[in-house]
Short mmCIF file of C-alpha atoms in Angstrom, two decimals:
data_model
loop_
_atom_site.label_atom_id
_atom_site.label_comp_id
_atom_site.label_asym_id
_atom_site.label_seq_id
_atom_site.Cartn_x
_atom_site.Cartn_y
_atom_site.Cartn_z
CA UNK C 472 129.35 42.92 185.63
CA UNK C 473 128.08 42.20 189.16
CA UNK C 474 129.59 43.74 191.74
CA UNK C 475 130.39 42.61 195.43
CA UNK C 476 130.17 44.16 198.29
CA UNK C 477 133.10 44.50 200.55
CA UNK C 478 131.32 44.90 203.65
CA UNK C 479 128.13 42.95 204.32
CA UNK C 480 124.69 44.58 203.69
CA UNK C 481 122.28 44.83 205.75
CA UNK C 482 119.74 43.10 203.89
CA UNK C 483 121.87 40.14 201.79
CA UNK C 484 118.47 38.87 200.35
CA UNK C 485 118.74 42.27 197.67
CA UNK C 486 121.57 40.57 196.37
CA UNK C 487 119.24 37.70 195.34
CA UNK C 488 116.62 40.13 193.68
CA UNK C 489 119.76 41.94 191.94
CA UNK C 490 120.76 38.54 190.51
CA UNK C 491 117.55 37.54 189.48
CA UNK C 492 117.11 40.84 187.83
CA UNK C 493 119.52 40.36 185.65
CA UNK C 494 119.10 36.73 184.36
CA UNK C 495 115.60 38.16 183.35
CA UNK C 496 117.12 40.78 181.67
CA UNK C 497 118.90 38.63 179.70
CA UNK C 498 116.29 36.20 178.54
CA UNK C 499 115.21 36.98 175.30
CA UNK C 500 111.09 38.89 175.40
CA UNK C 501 108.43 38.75 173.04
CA UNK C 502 109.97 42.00 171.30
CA UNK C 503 112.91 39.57 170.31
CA UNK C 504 110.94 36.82 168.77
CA UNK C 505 108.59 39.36 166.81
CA UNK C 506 111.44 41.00 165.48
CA UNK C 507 113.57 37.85 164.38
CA UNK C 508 110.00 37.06 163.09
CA UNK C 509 109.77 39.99 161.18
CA UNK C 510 113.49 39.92 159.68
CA UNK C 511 113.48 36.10 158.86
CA UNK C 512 109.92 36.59 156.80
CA UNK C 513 110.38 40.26 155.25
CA UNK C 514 113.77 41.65 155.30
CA UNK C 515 115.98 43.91 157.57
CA UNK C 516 113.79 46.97 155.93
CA UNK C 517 110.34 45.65 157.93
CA UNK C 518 112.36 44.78 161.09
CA UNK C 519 113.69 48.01 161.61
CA UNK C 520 110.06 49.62 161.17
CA UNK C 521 109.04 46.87 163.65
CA UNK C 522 111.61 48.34 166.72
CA UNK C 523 110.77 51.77 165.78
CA UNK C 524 106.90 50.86 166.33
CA UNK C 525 108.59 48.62 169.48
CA UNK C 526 110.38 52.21 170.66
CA UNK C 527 107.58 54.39 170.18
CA UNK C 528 105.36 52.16 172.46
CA UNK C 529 108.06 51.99 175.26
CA UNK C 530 108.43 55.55 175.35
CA UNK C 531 105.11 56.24 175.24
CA UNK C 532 103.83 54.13 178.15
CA UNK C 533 107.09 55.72 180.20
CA UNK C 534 106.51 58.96 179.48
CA UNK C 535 102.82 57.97 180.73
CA UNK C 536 104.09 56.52 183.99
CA UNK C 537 106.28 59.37 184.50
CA UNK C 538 103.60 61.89 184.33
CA UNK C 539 101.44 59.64 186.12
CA UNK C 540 103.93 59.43 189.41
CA UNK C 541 104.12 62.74 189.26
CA UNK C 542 100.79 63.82 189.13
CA UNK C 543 100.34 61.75 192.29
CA UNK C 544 103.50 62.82 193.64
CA UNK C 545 102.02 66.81 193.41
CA UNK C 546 98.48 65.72 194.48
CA UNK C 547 100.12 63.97 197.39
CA UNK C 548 102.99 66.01 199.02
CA UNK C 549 103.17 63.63 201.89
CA UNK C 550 104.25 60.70 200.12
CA UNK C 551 107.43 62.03 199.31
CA UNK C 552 108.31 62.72 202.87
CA UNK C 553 109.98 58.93 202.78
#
């Protein structure tokens, strides 16, 4: 669902960047293709091991990012002033 402004913004370009943001969240990734991989060649069993192992590696690198930004965030008090 995209919604539309009723009053103009102030900067219309975000609308382009919101658009685009979506049609690339909508294109299948390399997750998708290993998984349809995995279920076409060894069953539904394997696949589902294969976006747990896919899970486990998102959350990890977040969780690494989060603690990350807010390391640097703590470190540097000043940044958050914007």
């Amino acid at each position: 669902m995209v919604l539309i402004p009723t009053k103009p913004t102030k900067n219309p370009m975000i609308w382009n960047i919101i658009i685009i943001h979506l049609l690339g969240m909508m294109s299948p990734g390399p997750d998708f293709f290993y998984i349809a991989r995995t279920a076409a060649l060894h069953g539904r069993k394997n696949a589902v091991f294969a976006v747990l192992g896919i899970v486990t590696g998102v959350m990890f690198w977040a969780s690494a990012t989060m603690l990350g930004l807010s390391l640097l965030l703590k470190t540097f008090p000043c940044s958050t002033a914007y």
